[in-house]
XYZ file of C-alpha atoms in Angstrom:
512
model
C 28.493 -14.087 12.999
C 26.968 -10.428 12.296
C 24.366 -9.653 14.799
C 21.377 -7.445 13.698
C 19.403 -5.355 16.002
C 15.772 -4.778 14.411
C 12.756 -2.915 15.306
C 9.260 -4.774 15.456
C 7.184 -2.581 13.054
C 9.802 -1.324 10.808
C 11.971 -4.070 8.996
C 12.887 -3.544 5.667
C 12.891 -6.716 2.613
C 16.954 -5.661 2.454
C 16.826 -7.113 6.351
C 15.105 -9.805 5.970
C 17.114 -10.722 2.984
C 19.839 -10.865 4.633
C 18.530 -12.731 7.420
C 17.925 -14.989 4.773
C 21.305 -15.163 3.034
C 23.489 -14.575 5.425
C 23.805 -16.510 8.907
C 23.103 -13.502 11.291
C 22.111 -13.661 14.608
C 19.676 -11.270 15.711
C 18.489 -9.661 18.283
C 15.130 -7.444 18.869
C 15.229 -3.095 19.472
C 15.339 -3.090 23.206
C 13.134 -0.259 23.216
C 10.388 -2.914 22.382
C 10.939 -4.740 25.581
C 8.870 -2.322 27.797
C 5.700 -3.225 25.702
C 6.240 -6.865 25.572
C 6.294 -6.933 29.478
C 3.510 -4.931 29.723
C 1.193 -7.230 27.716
C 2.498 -10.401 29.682
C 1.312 -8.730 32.625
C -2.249 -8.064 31.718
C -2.064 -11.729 30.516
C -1.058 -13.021 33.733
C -3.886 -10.462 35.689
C -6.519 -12.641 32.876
C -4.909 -16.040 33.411
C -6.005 -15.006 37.521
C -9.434 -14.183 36.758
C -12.742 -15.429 36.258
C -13.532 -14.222 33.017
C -12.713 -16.370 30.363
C -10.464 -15.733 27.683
C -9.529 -17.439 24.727
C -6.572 -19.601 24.995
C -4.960 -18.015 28.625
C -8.069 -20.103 30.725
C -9.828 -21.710 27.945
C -8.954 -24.753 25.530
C -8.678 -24.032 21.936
C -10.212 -24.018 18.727
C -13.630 -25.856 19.091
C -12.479 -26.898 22.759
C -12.837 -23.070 23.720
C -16.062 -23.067 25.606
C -14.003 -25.403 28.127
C -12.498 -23.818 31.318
C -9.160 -24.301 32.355
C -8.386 -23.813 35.977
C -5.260 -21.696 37.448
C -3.494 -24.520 37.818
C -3.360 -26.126 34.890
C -2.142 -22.934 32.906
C 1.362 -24.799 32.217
C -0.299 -28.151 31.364
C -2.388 -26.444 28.913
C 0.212 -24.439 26.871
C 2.361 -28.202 27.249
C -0.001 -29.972 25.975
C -0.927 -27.725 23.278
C 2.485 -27.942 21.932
C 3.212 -31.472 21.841
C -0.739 -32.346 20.372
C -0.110 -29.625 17.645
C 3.632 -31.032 16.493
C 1.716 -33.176 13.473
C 4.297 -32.153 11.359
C 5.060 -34.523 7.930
C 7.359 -34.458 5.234
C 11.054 -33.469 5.052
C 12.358 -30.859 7.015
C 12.325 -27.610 5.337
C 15.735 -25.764 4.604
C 17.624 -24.093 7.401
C 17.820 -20.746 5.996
C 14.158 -20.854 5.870
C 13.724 -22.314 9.359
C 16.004 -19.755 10.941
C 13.893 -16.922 8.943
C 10.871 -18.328 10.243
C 12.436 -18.119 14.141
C 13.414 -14.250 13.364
C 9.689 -13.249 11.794
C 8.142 -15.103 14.775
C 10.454 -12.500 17.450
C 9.383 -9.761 15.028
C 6.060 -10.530 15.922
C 6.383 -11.529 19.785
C 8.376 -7.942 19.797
C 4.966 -5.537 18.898
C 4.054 -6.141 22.554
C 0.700 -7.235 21.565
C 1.353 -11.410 22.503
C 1.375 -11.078 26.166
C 4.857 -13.522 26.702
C 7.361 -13.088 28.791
C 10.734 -11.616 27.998
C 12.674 -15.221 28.405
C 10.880 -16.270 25.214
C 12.154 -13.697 23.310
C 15.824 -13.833 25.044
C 15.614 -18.177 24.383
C 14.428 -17.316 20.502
C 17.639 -14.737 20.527
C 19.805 -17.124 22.005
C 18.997 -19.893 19.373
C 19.734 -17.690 16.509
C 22.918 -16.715 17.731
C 24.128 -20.621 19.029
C 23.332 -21.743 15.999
C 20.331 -23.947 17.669
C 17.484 -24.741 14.262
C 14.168 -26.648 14.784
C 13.646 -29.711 12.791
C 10.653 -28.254 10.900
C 8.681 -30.934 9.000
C 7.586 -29.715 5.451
C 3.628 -30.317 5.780
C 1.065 -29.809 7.446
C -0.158 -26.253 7.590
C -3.620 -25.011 5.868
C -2.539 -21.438 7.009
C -5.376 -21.154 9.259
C -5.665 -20.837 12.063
C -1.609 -20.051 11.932
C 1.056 -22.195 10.633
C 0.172 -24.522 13.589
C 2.157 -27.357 13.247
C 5.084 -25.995 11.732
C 5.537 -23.832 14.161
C 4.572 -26.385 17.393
C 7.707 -27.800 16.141
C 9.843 -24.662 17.036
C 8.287 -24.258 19.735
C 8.720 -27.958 21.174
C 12.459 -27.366 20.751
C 12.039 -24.417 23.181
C 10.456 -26.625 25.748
C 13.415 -29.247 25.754
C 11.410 -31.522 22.915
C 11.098 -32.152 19.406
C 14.422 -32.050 17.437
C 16.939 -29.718 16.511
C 19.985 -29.415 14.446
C 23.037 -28.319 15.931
C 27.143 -27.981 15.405
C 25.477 -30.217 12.058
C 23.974 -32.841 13.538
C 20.357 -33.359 14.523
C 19.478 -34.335 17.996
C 16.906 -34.232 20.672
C 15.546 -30.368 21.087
C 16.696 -30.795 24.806
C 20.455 -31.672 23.734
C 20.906 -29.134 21.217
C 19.851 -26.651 23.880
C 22.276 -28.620 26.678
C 24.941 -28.253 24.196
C 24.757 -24.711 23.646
C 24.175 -23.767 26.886
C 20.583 -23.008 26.772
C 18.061 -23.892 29.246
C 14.659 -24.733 27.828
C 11.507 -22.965 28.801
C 8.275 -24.198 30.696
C 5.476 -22.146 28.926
C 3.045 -19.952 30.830
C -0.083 -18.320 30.285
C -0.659 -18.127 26.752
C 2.184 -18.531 25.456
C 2.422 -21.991 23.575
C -0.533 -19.895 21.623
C 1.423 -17.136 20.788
C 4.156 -18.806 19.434
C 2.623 -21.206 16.966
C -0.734 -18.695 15.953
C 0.444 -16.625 13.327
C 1.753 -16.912 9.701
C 5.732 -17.174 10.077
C 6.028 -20.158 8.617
C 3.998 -19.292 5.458
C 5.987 -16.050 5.295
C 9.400 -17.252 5.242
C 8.840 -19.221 2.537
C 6.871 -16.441 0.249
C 10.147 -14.353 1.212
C 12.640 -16.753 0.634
C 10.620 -17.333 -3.037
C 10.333 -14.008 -3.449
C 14.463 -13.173 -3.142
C 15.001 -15.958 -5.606
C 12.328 -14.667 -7.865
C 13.793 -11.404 -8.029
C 17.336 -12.254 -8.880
C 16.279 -14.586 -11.754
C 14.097 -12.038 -13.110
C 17.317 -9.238 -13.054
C 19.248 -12.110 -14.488
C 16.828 -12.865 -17.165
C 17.359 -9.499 -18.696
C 20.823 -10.413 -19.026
C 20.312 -13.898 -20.830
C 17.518 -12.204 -22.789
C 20.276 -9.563 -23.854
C 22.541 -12.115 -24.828
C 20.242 -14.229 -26.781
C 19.032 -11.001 -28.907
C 22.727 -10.270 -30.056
C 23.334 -14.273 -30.998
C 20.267 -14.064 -33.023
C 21.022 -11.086 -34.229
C 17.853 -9.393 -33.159
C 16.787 -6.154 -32.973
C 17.361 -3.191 -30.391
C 14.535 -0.879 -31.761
C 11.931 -2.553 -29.720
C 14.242 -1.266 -26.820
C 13.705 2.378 -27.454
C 12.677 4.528 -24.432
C 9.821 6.350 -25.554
C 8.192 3.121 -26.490
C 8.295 2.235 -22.691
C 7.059 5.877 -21.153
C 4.128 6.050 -23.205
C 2.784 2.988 -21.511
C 4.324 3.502 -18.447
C 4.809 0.891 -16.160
C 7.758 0.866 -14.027
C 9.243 -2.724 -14.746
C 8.824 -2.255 -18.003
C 10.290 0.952 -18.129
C 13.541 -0.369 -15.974
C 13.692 -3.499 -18.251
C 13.923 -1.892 -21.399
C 16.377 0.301 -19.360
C 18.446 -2.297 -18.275
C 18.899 -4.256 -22.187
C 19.796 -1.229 -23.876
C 22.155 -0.815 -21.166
C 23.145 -4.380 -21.579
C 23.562 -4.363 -25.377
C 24.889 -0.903 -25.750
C 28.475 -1.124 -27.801
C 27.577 -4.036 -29.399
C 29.199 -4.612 -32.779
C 27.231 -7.657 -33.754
C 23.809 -5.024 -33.281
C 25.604 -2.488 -35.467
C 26.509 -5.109 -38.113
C 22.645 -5.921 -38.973
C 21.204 -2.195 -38.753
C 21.267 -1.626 -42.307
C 20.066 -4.474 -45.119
C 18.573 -6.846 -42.740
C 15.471 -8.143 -44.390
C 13.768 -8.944 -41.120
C 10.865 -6.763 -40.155
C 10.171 -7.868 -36.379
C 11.689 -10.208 -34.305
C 9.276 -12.939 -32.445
C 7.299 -12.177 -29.173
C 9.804 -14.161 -26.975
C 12.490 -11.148 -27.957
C 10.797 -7.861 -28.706
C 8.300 -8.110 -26.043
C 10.918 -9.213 -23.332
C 10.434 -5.504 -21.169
C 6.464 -6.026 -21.701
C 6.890 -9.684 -20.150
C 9.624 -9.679 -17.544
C 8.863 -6.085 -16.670
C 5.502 -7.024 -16.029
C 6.439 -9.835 -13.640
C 8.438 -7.505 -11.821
C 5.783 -5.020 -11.013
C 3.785 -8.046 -9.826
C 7.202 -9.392 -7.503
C 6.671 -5.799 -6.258
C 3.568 -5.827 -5.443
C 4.121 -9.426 -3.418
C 6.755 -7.424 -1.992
C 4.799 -5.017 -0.046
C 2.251 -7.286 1.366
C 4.951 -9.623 2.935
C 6.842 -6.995 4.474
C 3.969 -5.834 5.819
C 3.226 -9.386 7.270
C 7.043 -9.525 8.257
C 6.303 -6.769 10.379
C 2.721 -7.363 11.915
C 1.416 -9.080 15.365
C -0.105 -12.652 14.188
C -1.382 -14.595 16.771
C -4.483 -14.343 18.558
C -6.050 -13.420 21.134
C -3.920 -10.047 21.285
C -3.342 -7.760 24.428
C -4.618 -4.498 23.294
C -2.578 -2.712 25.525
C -4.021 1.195 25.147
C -7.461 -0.212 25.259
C -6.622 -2.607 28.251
C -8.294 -5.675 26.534
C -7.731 -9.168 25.521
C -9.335 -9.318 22.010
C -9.719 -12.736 19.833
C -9.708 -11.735 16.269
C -8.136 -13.520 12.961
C -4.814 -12.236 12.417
C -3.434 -15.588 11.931
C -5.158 -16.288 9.068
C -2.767 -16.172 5.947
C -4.683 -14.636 3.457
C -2.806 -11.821 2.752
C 0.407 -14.390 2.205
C -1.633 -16.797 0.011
C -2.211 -14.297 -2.095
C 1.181 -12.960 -2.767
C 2.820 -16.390 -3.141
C 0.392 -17.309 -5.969
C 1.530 -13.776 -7.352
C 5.047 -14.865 -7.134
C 4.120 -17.927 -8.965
C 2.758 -15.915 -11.723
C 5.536 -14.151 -12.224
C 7.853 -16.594 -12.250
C 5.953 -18.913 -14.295
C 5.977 -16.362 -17.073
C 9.473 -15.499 -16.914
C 10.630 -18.751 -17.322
C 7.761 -19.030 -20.032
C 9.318 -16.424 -22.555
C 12.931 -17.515 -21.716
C 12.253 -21.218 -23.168
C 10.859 -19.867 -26.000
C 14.019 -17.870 -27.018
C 16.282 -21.235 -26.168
C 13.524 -22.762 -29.020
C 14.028 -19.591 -31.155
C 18.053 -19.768 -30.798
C 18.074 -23.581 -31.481
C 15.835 -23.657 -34.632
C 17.932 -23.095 -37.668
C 14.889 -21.640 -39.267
C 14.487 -18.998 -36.677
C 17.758 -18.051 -35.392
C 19.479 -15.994 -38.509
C 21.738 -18.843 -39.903
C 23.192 -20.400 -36.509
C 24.107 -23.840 -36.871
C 21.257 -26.206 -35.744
C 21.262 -26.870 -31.899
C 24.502 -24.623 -31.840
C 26.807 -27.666 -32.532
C 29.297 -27.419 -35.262
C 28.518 -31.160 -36.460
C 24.959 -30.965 -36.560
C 24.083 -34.872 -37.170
C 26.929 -36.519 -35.452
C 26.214 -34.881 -32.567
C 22.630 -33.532 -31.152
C 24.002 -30.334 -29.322
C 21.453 -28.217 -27.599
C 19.072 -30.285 -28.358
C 17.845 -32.056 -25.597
C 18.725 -29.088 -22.964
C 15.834 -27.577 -24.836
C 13.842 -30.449 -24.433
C 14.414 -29.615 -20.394
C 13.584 -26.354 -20.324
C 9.885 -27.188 -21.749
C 9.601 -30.193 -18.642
C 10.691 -27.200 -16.711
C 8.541 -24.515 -18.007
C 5.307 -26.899 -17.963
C 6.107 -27.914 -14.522
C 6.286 -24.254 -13.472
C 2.744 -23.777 -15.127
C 1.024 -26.585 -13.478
C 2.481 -25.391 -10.103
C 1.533 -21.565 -10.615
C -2.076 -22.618 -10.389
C -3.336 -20.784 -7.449
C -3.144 -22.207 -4.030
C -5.210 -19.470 -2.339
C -8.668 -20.576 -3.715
C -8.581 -23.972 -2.273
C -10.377 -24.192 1.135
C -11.592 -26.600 3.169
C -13.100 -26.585 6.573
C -10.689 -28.305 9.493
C -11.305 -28.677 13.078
C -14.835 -29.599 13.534
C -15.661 -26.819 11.657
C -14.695 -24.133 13.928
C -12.018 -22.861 11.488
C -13.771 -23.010 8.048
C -12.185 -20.971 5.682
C -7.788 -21.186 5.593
C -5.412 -19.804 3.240
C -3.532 -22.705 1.987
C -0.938 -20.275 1.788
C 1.774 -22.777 3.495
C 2.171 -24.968 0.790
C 1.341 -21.868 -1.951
C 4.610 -20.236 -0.736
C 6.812 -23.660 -0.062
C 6.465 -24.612 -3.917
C 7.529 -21.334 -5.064
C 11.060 -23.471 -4.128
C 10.907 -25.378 -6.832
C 9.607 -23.444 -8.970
C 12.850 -20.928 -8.469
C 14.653 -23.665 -8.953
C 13.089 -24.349 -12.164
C 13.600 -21.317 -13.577
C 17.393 -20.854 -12.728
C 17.990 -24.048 -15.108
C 15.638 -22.564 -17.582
C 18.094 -19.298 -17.490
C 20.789 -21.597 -16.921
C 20.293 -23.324 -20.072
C 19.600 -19.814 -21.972
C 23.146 -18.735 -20.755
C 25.019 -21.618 -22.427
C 23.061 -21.266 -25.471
C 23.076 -17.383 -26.000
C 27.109 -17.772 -25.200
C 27.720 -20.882 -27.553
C 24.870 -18.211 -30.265
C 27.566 -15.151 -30.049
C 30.586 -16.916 -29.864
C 29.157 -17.935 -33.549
C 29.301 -14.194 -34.731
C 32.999 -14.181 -34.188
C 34.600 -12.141 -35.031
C 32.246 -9.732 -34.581
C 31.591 -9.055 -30.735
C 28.694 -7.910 -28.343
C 29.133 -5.608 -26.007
C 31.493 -5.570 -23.310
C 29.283 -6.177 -20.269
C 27.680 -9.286 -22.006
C 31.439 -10.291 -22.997
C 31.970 -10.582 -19.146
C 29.337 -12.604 -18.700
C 30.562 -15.010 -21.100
C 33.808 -15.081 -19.589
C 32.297 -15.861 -16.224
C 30.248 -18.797 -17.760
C 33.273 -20.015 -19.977
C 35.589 -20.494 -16.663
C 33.281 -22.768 -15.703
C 31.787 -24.476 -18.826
C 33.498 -24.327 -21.779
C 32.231 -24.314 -25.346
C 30.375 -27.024 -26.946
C 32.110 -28.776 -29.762
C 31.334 -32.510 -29.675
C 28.617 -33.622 -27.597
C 29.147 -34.297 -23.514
C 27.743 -35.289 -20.505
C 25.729 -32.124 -20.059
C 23.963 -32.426 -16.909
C 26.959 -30.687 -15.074
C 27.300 -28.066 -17.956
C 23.454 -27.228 -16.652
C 23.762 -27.392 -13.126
C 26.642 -25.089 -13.454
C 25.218 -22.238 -15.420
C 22.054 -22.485 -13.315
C 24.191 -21.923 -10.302
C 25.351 -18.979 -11.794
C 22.241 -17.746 -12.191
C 21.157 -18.519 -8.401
C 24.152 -16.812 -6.816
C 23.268 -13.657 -8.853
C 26.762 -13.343 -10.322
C 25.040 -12.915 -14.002
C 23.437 -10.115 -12.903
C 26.039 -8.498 -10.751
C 29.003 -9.151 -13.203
C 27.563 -6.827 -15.871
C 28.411 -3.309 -14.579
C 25.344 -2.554 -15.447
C 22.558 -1.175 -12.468
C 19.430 -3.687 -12.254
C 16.537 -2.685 -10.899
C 15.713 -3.024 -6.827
C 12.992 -4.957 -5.471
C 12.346 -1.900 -2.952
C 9.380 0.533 -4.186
């Protein structure tokens, strides 16, 4: 397992994607480690005292006005866990969950959460044995912090809850028993500082994000494809059209399908004596559309990096200004907002992409290919009903892209009155990646069985590769099939990124 050593304050997307992708254990800069002792002991000094602060010698949320003596410090933070693990639903992925653990250390780690070092070493330790929180789906309003989702990590560190382990789910306390890991009784504020804050919320904006972004790169190849198998045309690709309205994604998509399409001899084979004037929207305005989308997944991007990198919870030790401040970093705002971008975005690329598998399946439309690509039009029904899919799909994707971020409603006795809702506005962007892989999917085995129709005229050599790819895995349709498989394999195809990478052709970075 590759271990990564990252700095609170300064991790990229790239490491957090491949925190995400890749099993990795990882551990925190221990140049951090000075500041997250010193802000445990100013905690411990409050926890002492008689002044009261918020959540070290008080109860929480509307309960804060009551006192909490010495004493009690470890009952508190106990009982706060095990009261706030209200967790419903099925438990969420464990790429996500383990993402989740890492953002929460990334937080802990700016020295501004006043724990103690054995948190962060037990957090560490998990990663590394392998050790994953059952996380229940629901229950979050993202405000004030992913409370419950995260009470469920943190019960797990206390010896409770459950955990999965080796791959098999057991008692919190066994999975740490059987990786030789001793649970943790919490002290002064620290059940608070693990579940305040907007991890959980993150991790899934993130891991929607990552998917986002490689369906959108992979779009401009399908889009590519289906342009050369309707024998559409390249002119709307032409550079200057893109700088004189200059925005980036559209400028790097139009980029990126000339690229694609360059060498084509099915383009050169139509420049001259094609009657057609302009092709439809769903082809000549693909760089306006997709590249669009992208400047919007960029623009996500920043804000959750940001949050990847920021101290969440609350109250936080300000250590320079030797104080103990409540304030409202926990509340997910900022990560409501970016998922419901993310929706946008892909909601519209998988908008334009079903209209092109309607364009390339309409015999009226799609410059004299058969009708739903099947050589026996009749007998059989072809593409027809994978079409039908991709609209569920697409309409699906537009009901769910309606924003999450506006919906509010008061919770705890009023105390905390205005939340994000940014928990479940980042855990649907799941499905709706998912959605829009099979819409691609599907517009990869049509814009393949489209060109292989111009034979024996050919398109260019990178898209030729990509057919290849897809044809060891699916091969041409000639009488109809069972074609759920046929879909699920071309979509994963599309999830794994190999579309995209298989080209030889550069796709634009989700980095600024």
């Amino acid at each position: 397992m590759t271990t990564l050593t990252l700095t609170p304050g300064a991790v990229s997307l790239a490491h957090l994607e491949q925190v995400f992708r890749q099993e990795c254990a990882v551990r925190l800069n221990p140049d951090c480690r000075s500041a997250i002792a010193a802000a445990h002991a100013r905690i411990v000094e409050a926890a002492t005292g008689e002044a009261a602060v918020y959540g070290v010698n008080t109860g929480f949320g509307k309960l804060a006005s009551v006192k909490i003596a010495a004493e009690d410090t470890a009952t508190l933070q106990r009982n706060l866990i095990l009261s706030h693990c209200c967790g419903v639903g099925p438990a969420i992925p464990r790429a996500v969950a383990r993402l989740m653990m890492v953002l929460k250390l990334l937080s802990l780690g700016r020295g501004a959460s006043g724990v103690r070092l054995e948190l962060i070493d037990l957090l560490e330790a998990m990663l590394a044995a392998g050790v994953t929180p059952v996380i229940p789906a629901q229950g979050s309003v993202g405000a004030s912090g992913d409370l419950a989702p995260l009470s469920h990590m943190a019960a797990v560190m206390m010896g409770e809850g459950d955990a999965e382990f080796g791959g098999t789910v057991m008692s919190g306390g066994d999975a740490l028993t059987a990786a030789g890991l001793t649970p943790v009784e919490l002290g002064p504020k620290e059940g608070l500082a693990l579940i305040n804050g907007t991890q959980f919320s993150t991790a899934f904006a993130l891991a929607g994000l990552f998917g986002a972004w490689r369906a959108a790169q992979s779009a401009l190849v399908t889009s590519a494809l289906t342009t050369d198998a309707i024998m559409g045309s390249t002119a709307p690709l032409q550079p200057e059209i893109h700088a004189l309205r200059g925005h980036r994604g559209q400028i790097e998509a139009g980029a990126t399908m000339r690229a694609l399409l360059a060498g084509s001899v099915i383009r050169e084979s139509h420049r001259d004596g094609d009657t057609r004037v302009q092709d439809p929207y769903c082809i000549r305005c693909q760089p306006q559309v997709v590249g669009a989308a992208m400047d919007v997944l960029r623009q996500a991007s920043v804000t959750l990096e940001t949050e990847a990198n920021a101290a969440t919870d609350n109250p936080l030790v300000l250590a320079e200004a030797g104080l103990i401040v409540s304030g409202g970093n926990f509340h997910a705002e900022p990560v409501g907002f970016a998922a419901d971008m993310i929706a946008l975005a892909v909601a519209e690329i998988g908008a334009i992409a079903q209209r092109r598998i309607a364009l390339i399946v309409d015999p009226v439309l799609s410059f004299d290919l058969p009708p739903f690509l099947t050589p026996k039009p009749g007998l059989n029904s072809g593409m027809m009903i994978a079409e039908v899919t991709t609209a569920a799909l697409m309409s699906e994707n537009k009901h769910l892209a309606n924003p999450c971020v506006t919906d509010s409603t008061p919770t705890s006795a009023n105390q905390e009155d205005h939340v994000s809702m940014a928990a479940h506005g980042a855990r649907r962007l799941g499905q709706m990646v998912t959605n829009l892989e099979r819409i691609l999917g599907v517009e990869l085995l049509c814009a393949t069985q489209g060109v292989e129709y111009r034979a024996p005229l050919p398109t260019s050599d990178s898209l030729q590769g990509v057919m290849a790819r897809l044809r060891s895995v699916v091969p041409a349709l000639e009488d109809d099939r069972y074609m759920a498989n046929d879909i699920e394999a071309a979509s994963a195809l599309i999830a794994s990124g190999e579309i995209a990478e298989g080209t030889g052709v550069a796709m634009p970075e989700l980095g600024a």
